[in-house]
Short mmCIF file of C-alpha atoms and ligand atoms in Angstrom, two decimals:
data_model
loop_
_atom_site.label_atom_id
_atom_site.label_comp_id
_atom_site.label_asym_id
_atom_site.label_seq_id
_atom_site.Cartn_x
_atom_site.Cartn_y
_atom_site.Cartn_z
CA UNK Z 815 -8.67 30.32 10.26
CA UNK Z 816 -9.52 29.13 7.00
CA UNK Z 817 -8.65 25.38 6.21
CA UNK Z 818 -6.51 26.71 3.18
CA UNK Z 819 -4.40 28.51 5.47
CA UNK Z 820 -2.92 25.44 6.93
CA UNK Z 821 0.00 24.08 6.22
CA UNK Z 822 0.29 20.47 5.31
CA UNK Z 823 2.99 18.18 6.31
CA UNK Z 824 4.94 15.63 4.52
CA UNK Z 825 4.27 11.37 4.57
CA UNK Z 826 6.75 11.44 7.39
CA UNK Z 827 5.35 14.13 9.40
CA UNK Z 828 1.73 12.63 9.01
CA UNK Z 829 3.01 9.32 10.50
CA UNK Z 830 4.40 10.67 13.11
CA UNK Z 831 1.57 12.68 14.12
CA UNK Z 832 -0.59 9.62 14.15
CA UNK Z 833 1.96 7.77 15.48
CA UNK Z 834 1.82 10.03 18.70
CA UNK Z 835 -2.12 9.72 18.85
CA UNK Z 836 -2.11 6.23 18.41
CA UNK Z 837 0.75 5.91 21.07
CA UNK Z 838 -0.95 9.01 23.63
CA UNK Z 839 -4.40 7.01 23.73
CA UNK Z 840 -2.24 3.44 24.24
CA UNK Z 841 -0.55 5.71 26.98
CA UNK Z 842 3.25 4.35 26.19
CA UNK Z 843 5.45 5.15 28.11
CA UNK Z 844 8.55 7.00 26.74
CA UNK Z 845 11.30 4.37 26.30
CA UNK Z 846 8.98 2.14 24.25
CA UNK Z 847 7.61 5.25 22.28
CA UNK Z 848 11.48 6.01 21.47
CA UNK Z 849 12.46 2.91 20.73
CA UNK Z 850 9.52 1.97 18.41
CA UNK Z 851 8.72 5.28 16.50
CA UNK Z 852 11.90 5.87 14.84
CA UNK Z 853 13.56 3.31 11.67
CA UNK Z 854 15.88 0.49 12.72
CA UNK Z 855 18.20 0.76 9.17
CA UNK Z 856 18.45 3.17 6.31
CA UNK Z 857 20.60 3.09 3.81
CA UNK Z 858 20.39 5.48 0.63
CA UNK Z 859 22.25 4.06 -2.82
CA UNK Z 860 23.75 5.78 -5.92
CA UNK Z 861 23.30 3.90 -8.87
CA UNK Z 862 25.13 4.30 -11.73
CA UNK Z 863 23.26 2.78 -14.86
CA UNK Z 864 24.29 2.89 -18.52
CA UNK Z 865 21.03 4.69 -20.49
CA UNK Z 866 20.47 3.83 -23.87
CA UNK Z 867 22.04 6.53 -25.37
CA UNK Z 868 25.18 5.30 -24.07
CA UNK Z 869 25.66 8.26 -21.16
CA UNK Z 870 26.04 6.64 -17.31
CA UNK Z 871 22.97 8.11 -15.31
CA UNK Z 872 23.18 8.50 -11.39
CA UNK Z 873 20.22 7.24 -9.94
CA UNK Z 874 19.43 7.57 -6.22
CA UNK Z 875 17.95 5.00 -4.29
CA UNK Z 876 17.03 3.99 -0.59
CA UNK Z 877 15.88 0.75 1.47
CA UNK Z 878 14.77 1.62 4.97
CA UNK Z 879 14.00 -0.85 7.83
CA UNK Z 880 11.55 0.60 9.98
CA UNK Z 881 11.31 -2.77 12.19
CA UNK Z 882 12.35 -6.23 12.66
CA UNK Z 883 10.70 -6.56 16.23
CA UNK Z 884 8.47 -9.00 15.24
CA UNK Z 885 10.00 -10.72 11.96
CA UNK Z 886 11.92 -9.90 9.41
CA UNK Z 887 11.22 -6.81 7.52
CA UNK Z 888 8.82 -6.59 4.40
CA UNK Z 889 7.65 -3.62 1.92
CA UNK Z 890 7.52 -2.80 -1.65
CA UNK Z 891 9.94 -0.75 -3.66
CA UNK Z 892 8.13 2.40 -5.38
CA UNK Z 893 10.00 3.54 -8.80
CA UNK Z 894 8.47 7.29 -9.17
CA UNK Z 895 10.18 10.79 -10.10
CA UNK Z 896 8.83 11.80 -6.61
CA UNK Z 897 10.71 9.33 -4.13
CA UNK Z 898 12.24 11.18 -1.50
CA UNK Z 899 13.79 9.40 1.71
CA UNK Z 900 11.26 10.63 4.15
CA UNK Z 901 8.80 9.25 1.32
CA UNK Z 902 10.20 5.91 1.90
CA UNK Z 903 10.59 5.85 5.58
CA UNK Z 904 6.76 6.93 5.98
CA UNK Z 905 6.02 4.18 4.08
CA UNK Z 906 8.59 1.36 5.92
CA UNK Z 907 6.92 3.11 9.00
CA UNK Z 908 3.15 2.53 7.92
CA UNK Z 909 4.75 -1.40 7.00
CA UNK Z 910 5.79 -1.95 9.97
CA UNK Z 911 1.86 -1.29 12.22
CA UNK Z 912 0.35 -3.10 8.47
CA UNK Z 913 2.22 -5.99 9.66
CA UNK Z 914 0.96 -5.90 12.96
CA UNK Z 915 -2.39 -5.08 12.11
CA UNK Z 916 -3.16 -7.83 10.25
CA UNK Z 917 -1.18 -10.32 12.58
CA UNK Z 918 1.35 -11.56 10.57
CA UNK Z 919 5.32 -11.90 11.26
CA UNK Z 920 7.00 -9.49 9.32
CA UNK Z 921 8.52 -5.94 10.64
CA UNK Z 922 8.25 -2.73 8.42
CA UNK Z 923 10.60 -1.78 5.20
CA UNK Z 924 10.09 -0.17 2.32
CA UNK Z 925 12.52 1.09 -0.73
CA UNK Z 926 12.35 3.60 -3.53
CA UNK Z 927 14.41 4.85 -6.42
CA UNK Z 928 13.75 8.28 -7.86
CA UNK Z 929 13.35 7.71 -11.17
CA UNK Z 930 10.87 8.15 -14.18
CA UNK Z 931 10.01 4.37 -15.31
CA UNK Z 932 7.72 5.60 -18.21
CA UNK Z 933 10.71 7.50 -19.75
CA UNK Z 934 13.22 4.10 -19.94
CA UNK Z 935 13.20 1.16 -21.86
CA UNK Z 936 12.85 -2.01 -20.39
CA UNK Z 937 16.43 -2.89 -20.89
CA UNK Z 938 17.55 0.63 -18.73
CA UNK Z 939 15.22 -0.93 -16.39
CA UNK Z 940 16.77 -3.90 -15.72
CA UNK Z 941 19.94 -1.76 -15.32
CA UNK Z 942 18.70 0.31 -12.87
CA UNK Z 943 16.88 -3.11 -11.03
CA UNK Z 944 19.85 -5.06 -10.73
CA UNK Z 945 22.07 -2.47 -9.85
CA UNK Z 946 20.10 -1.46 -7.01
CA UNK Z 947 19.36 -5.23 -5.61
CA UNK Z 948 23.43 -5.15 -5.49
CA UNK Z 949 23.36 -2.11 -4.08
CA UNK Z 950 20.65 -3.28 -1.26
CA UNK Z 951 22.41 -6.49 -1.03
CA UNK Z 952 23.47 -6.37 2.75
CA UNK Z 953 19.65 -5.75 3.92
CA UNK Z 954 17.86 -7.72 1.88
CA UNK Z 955 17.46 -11.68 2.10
CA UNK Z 956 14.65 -14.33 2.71
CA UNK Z 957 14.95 -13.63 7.05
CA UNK Z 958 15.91 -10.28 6.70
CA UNK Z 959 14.20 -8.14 4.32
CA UNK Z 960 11.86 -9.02 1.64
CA UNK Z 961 10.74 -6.48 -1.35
CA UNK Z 962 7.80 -6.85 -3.26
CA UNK Z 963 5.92 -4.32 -6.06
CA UNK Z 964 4.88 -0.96 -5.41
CA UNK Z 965 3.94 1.70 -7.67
CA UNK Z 966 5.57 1.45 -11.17
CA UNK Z 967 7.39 -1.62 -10.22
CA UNK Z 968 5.90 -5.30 -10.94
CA UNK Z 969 6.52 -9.14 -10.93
CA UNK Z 970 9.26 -8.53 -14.08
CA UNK Z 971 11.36 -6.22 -11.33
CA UNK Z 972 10.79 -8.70 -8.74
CA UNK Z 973 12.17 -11.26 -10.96
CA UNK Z 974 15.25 -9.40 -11.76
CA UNK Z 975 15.94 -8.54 -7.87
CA UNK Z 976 15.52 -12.62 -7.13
CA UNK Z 977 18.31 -13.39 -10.05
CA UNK Z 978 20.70 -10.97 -8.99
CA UNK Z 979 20.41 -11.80 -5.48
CA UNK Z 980 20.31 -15.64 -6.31
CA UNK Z 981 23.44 -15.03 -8.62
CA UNK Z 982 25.47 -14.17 -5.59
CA UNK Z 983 24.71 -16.92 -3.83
CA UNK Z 984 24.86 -20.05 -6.40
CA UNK Z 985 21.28 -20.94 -6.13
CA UNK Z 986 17.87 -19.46 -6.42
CA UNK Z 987 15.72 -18.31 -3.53
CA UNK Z 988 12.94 -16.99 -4.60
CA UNK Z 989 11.84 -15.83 -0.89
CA UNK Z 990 14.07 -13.06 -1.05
CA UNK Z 991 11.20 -11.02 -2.77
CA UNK Z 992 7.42 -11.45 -3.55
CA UNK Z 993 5.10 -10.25 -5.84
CA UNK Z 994 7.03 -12.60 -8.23
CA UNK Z 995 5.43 -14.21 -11.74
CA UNK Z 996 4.23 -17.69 -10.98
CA UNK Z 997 7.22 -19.16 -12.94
CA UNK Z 998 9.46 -18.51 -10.29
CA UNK Z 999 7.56 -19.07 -7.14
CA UNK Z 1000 4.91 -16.74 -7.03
CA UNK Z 1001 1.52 -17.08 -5.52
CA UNK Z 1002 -2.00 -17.54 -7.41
CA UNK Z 1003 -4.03 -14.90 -6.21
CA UNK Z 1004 -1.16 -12.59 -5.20
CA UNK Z 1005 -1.49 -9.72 -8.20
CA UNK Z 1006 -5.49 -9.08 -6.82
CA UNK Z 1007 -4.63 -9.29 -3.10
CA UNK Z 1008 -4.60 -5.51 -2.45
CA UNK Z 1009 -7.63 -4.93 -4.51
CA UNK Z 1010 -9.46 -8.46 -3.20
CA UNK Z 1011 -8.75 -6.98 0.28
CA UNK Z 1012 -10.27 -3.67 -0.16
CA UNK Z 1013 -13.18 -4.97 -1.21
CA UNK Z 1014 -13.50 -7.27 1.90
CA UNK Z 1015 -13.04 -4.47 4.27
CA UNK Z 1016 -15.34 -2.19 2.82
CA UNK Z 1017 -17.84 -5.16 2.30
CA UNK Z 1018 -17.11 -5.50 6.26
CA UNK Z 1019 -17.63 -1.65 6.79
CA UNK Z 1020 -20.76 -1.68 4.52
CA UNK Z 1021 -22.57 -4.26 6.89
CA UNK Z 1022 -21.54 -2.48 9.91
CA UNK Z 1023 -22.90 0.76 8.47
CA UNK Z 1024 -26.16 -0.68 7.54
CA UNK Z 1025 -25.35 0.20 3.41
CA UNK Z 1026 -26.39 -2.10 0.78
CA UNK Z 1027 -23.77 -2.59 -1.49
CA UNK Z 1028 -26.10 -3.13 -4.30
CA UNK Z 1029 -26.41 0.19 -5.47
CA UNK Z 1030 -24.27 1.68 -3.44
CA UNK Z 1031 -22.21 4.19 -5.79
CA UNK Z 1032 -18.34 4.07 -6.33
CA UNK Z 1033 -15.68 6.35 -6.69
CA UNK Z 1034 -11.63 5.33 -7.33
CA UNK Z 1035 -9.31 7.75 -7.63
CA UNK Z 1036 -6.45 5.74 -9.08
CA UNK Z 1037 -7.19 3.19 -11.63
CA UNK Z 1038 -4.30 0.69 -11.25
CA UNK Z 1039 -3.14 -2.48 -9.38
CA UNK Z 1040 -5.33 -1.87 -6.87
CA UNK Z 1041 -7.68 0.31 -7.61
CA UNK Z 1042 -8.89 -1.65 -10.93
CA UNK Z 1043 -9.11 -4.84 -8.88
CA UNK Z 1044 -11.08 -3.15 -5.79
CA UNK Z 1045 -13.51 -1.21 -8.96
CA UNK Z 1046 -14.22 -4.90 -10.41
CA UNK Z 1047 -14.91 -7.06 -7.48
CA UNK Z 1048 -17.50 -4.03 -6.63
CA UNK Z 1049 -19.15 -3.93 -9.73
CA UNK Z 1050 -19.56 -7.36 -9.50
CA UNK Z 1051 -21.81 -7.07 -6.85
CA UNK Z 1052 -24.28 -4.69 -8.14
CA UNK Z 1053 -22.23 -1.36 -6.87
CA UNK Z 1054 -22.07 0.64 -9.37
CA UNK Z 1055 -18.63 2.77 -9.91
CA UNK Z 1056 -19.36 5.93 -11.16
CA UNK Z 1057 -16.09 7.50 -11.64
CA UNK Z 1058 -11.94 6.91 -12.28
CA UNK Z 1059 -9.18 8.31 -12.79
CA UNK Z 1060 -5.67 7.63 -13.67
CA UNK Z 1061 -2.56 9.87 -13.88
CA UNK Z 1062 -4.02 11.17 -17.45
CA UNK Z 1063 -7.21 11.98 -16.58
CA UNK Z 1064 -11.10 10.97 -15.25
CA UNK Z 1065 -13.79 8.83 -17.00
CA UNK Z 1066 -17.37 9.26 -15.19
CA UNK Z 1067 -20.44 7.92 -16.24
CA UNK Z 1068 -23.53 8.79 -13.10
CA UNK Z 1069 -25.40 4.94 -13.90
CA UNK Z 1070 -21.87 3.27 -13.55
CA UNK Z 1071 -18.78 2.24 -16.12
CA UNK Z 1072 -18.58 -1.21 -17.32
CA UNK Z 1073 -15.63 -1.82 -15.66
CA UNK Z 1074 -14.48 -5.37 -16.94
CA UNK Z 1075 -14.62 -3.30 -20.36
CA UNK Z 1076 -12.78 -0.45 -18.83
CA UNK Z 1077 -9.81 -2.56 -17.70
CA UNK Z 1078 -9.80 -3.89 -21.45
CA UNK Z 1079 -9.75 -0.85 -22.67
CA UNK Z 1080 -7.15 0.47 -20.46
CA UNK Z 1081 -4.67 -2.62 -21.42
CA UNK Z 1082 -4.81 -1.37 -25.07
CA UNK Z 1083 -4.87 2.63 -24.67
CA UNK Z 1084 -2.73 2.96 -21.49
CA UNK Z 1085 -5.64 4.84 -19.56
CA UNK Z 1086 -9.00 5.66 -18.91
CA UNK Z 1087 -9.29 8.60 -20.62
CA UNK Z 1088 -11.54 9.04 -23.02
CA UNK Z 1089 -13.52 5.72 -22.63
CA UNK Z 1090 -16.40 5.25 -25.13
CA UNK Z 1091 -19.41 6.05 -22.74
CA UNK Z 1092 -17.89 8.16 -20.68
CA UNK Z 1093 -17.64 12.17 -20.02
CA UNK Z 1094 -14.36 13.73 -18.86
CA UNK Z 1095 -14.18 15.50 -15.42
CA UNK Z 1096 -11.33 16.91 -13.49
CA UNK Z 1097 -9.55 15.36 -10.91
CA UNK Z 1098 -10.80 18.14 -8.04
CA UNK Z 1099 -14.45 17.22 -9.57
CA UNK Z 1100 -14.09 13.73 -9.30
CA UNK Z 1101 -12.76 13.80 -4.99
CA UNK Z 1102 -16.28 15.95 -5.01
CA UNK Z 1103 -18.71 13.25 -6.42
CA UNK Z 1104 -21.81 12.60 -4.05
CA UNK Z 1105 -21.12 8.62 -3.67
CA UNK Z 1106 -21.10 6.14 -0.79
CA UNK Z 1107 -17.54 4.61 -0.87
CA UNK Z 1108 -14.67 6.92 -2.05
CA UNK Z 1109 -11.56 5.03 -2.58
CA UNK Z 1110 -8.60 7.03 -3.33
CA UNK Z 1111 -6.06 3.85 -4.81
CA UNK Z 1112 -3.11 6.30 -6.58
CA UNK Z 1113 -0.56 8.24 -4.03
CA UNK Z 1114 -0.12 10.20 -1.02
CA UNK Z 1115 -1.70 12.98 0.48
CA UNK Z 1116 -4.89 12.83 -2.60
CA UNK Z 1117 -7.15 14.62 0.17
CA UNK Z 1118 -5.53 17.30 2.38
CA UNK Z 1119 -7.51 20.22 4.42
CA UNK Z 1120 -7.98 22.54 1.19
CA UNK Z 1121 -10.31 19.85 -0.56
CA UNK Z 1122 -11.35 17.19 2.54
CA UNK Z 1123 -14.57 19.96 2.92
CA UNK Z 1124 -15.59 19.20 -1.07
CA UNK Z 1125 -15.53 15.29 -0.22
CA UNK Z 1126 -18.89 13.80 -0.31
CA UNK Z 1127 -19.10 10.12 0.72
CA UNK Z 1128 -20.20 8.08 3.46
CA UNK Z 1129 -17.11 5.35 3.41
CA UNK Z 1130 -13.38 6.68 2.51
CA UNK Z 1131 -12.02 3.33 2.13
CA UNK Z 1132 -7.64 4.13 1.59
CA UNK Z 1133 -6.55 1.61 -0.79
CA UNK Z 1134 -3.50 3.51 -1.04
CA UNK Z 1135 -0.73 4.63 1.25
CA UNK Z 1136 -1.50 7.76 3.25
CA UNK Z 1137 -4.09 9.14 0.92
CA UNK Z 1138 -5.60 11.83 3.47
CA UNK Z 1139 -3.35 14.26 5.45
CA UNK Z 1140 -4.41 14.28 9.23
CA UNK Z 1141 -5.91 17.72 8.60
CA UNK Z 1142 -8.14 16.24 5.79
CA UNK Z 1143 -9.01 13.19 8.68
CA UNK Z 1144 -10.07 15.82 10.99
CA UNK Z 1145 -12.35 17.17 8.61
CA UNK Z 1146 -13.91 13.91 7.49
CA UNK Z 1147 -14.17 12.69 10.96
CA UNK Z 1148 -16.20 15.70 11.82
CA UNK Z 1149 -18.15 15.32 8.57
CA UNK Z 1150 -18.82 11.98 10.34
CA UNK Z 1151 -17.01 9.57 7.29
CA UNK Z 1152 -16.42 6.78 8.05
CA UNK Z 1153 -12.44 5.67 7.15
CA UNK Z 1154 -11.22 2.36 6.39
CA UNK Z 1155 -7.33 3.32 7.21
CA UNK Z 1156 -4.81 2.43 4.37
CA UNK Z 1157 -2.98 -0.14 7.25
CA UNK Z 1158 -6.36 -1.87 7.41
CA UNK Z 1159 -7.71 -1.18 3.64
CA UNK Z 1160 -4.80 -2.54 1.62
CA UNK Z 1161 -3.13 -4.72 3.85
CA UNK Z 1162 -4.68 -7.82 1.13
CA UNK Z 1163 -0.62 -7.52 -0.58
CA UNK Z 1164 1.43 -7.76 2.28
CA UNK Z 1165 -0.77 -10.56 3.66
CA UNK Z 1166 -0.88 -12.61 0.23
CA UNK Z 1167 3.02 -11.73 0.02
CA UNK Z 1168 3.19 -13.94 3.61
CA UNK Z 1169 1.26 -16.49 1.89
CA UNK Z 1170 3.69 -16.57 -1.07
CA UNK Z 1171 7.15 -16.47 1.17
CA UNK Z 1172 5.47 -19.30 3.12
CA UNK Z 1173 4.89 -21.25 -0.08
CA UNK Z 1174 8.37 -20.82 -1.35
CA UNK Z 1175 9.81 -21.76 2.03
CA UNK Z 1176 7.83 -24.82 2.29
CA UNK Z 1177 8.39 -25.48 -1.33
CA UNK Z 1178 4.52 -26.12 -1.38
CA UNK Z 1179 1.74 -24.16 -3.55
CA UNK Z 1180 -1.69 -23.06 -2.76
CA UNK Z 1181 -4.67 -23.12 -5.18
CA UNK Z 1182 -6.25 -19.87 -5.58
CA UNK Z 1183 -9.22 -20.44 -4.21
CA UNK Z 1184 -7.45 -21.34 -0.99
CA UNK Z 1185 -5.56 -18.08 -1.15
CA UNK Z 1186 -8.85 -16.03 -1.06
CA UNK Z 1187 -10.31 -17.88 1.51
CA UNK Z 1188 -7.73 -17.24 3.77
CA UNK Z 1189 -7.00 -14.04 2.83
CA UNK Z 1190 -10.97 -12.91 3.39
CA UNK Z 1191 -10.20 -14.56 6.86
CA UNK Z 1192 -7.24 -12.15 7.88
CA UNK Z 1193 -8.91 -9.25 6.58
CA UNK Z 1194 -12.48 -9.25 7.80
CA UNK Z 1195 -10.86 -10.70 11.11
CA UNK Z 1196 -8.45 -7.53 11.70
CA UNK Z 1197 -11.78 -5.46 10.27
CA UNK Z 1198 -13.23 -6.66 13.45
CA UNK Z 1199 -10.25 -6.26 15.81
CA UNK Z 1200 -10.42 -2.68 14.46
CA UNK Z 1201 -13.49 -1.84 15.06
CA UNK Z 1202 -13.59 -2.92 18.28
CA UNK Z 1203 -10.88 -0.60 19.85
CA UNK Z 1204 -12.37 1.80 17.39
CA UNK Z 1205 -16.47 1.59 20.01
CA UNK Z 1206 -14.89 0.52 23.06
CA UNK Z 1207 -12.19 3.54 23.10
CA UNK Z 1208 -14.65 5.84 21.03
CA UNK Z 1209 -11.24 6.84 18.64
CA UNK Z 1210 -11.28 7.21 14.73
CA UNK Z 1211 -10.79 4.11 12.46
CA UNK Z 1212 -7.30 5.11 12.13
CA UNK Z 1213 -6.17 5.54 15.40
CA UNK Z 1214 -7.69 2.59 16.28
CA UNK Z 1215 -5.91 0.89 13.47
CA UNK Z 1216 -2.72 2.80 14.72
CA UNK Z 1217 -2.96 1.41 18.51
CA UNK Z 1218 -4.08 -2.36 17.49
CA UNK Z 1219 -0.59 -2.16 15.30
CA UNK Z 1220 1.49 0.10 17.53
CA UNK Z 1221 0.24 -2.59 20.47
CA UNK Z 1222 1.62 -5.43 19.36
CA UNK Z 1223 5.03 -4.05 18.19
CA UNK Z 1224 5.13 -2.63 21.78
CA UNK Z 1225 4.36 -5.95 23.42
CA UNK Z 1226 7.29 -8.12 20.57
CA UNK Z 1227 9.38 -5.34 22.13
CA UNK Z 1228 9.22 -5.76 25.59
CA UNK Z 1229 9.28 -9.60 25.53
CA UNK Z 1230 12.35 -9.51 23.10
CA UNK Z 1231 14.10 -7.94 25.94
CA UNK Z 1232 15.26 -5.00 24.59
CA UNK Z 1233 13.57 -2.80 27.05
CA UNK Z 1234 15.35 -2.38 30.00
P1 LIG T 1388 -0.08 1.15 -9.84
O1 LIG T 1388 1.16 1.70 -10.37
O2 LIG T 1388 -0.58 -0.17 -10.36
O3 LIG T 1388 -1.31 2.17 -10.02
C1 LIG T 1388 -1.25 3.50 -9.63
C2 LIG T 1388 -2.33 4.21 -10.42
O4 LIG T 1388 -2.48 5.53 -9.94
C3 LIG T 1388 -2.03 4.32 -11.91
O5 LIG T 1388 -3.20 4.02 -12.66
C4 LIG T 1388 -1.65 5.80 -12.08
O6 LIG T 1388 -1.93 6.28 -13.39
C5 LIG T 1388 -2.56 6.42 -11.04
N1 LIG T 1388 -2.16 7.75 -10.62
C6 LIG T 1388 -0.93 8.25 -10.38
N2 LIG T 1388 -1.01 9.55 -10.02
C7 LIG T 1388 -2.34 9.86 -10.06
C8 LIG T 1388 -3.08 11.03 -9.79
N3 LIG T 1388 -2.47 12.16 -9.43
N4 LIG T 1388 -4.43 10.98 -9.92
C9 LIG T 1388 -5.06 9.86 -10.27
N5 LIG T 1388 -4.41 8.71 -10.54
C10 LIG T 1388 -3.07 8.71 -10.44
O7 LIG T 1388 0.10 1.12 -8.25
P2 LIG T 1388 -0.68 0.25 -7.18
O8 LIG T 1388 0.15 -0.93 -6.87
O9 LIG T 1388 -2.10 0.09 -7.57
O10 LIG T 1388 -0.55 1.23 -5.93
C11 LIG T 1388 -1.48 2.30 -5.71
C12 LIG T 1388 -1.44 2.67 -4.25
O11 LIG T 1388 -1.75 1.50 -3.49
C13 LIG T 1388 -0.08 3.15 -3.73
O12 LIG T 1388 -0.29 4.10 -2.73
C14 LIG T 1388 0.52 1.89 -3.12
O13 LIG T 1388 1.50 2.19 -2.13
C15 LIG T 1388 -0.73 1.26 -2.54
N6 LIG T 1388 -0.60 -0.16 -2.29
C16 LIG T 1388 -0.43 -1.03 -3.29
C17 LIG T 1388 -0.28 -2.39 -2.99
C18 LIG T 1388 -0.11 -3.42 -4.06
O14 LIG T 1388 0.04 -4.61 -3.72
N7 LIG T 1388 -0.17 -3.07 -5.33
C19 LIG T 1388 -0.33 -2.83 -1.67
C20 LIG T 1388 -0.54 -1.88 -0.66
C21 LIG T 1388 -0.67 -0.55 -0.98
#
């Protein structure tokens, strides 16, 4: 059959496919399986906001709470025209083994509002923002459920969603999100976690390849949050990135962009197109560059079965969410890449997000330098733990990943009790 004949499933469906591989080669039995696959909460919004042009626009929103078996629950909240609900549980579901992967005690959540940020002012932003913190109220709160930035959304929505939930209480609390500006209780180093954490992994997957970073070329598809951060710390080792891309277009250069001048550039012109020193490619052309560490940093589902065949790298290193369909993992596997799963790659945020909702508990700040130490302990630490199921059970990165997470929400589970 050819690969182009298959059809590809949604975020949701791709979790739970891996979800049943990672759970099948953990050998679960059926009551835990049931009771762990499936979200604990979800809860969809309509939010009326007042636009500029003085019309009342119905947005729709959701928060979902995949799991609060082993702490309270913790994801971003993704502003995109795209959001769908089975989006956003995909991604509370993928929070929830993140958590666990990296060993720290939060459950799975995640929340989205289908919108089209680059189309409002900032003032229809804070509309929407604070209407939809009311709106989540119930769920959210410091031991329950605590947002934090995804795509489109940043430390300014963050600060909104703390004040409005603050307001109803009397007092602030800034743990009830994270991803916060500094001002209010956010944590130094917490903006380049997700980037800073990409880079240790694939620093970790470099030495256990035998691949000399020096030298070793680049390619990020997506050049934001953390793709940009991920692109710098690489080129600051001598690995030079050869190719980005952003939601306008591709800037390649085969000896390597000067990326500390790219993210300049960026700042002033909104994207990389078009930067001086540069030629344009296509999106499909730059998936298809010969380079060692691919790292697709934008949305779901980049690489699927129709264009995992034209992928030529040695390292696929997932700073985003769900990047490759399990068709295009097949492929890839087979091709014998070597996959640094998105629970693994980016989990840098959700463990400097800890680090920040343990500050503002404790009412006691870390310097930065501090942060990344730590946070290059986690991450090259759960590398390891990886990789080790990943030899000893002879599975793929992922669903080695996938059991490592699955495994430790399955064992919270069972000594919570709630299995008969
Ligand atoms: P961001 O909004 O800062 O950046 C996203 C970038 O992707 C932008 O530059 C955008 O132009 C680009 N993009 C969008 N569509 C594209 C396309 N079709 N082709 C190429 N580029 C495209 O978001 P971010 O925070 O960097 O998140 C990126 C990914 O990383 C998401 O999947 C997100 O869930 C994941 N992630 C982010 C964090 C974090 O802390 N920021 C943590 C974990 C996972």
């Amino acid at each position: 059959m050819p690969i182009t004949a298959i059809v590809e499933k949604n975020a949701y469906e791709a979790a739970m496919e891996n979800f049943d591989l990672a759970a099948d080669a953990l050998e679960l039995d059926d009551n835990v399986r049931n009771m762990i696959k499936s979200p604990e909460r979800v809860l969809t919004v309509h939010l009326p906001v007042r636009m500029d042009n003085g019309k009342i626009h119905c947005f729709q929103g959701h928060r979902v709470q995949h799991s609060t078996a082993r702490g309270p629950a913790k994801g971003g909240i993704r502003y995109h025209p795209n959001v769908t609900l089975d989006e956003v549980k995909a991604l509370a579901t993928w929070m929830t083994w993140k958590c666990a992967v990296v060993n720290i005690p939060y459950g799975g959540g995640k929340g989205g509002v289908t919108c089209n940020p680059k189309e409002m002012s900032q003032i229809e932003l804070e509309r929407l923002t604070r209407r939809y913190a009311s709106a989540i109220l119930p769920l959210i709160g410091p031991a329950q459920d605590i947002p934090a930035p995804d795509v489109y959304t940043n430390s300014q929505v963050m600060a909104w969603i703390m004040d409005t939930y603050s307001m109803t209480k009397g007092f602030p609390i800034p743990g009830v999100v994270t991803g916060k500006p500094i001002a209010l209780g956010g944590s130094l180093g917490r903006n380049e976690a997700t980037g800073r954490g990409v880079f240790n992994t694939v620093e970790s997957a470099c030495e256990h390849l035998g691949i000399p970073l020096r030298g070793a070329k680049v390619v990020v598809q997506g050049f934001g949050n953390a793709g940009s951060i991920a692109a710098q710390l690489l080129h600051g080792t001598g690995a030079p990135v050869i190719a980005v891309s952003d939601s306008k277009g591709c800037a390649y250069n085969s000896k390597g962009l000067d990326i500390p001048k790219l993210i300049a550039y960026k700042d002033v012109t909104t994207s990389v197109v078009e930067f001086p020193g540069s030629e344009s490619i296509t999106p499909a052309q730059l998936l298809s560059l010969q380079c060692e560490i691919l790292i697709p940093a934008a949305l779901e589902n980049a690489v699927q079965g129709d264009n995992a065949g034209s992928v030529h790298t040695r390292i696929v290193a997932e700073a985003a969410n769900g990047p490759l369909t399990p068709e295009a993992d097949r492929i890839l596997e087979a091709k014998g890449v070597f996959i640094i799963p998105d629970i693994l790659c980016n989990a840098g945020g959700v463990t400097v997000s800890y680090f920040e909702w343990v500050q503002d508990e404790q009412h006691l700040f870390w310097e930065a330098q501090d942060v990344y130490n730590r946070l290059e302990r986690v991450m090259k630490t759960s590398f390891n733990d990886v990789l080790k199921i990943h030899l000893n059970h002879q599975v793929g990165m992922r669903t080695a990943a996938n059991m490592l997470g699955i495994g430790r929400v399955a064992e919270a589970t069972k000594l919570r009790g709630l299995y008969p």
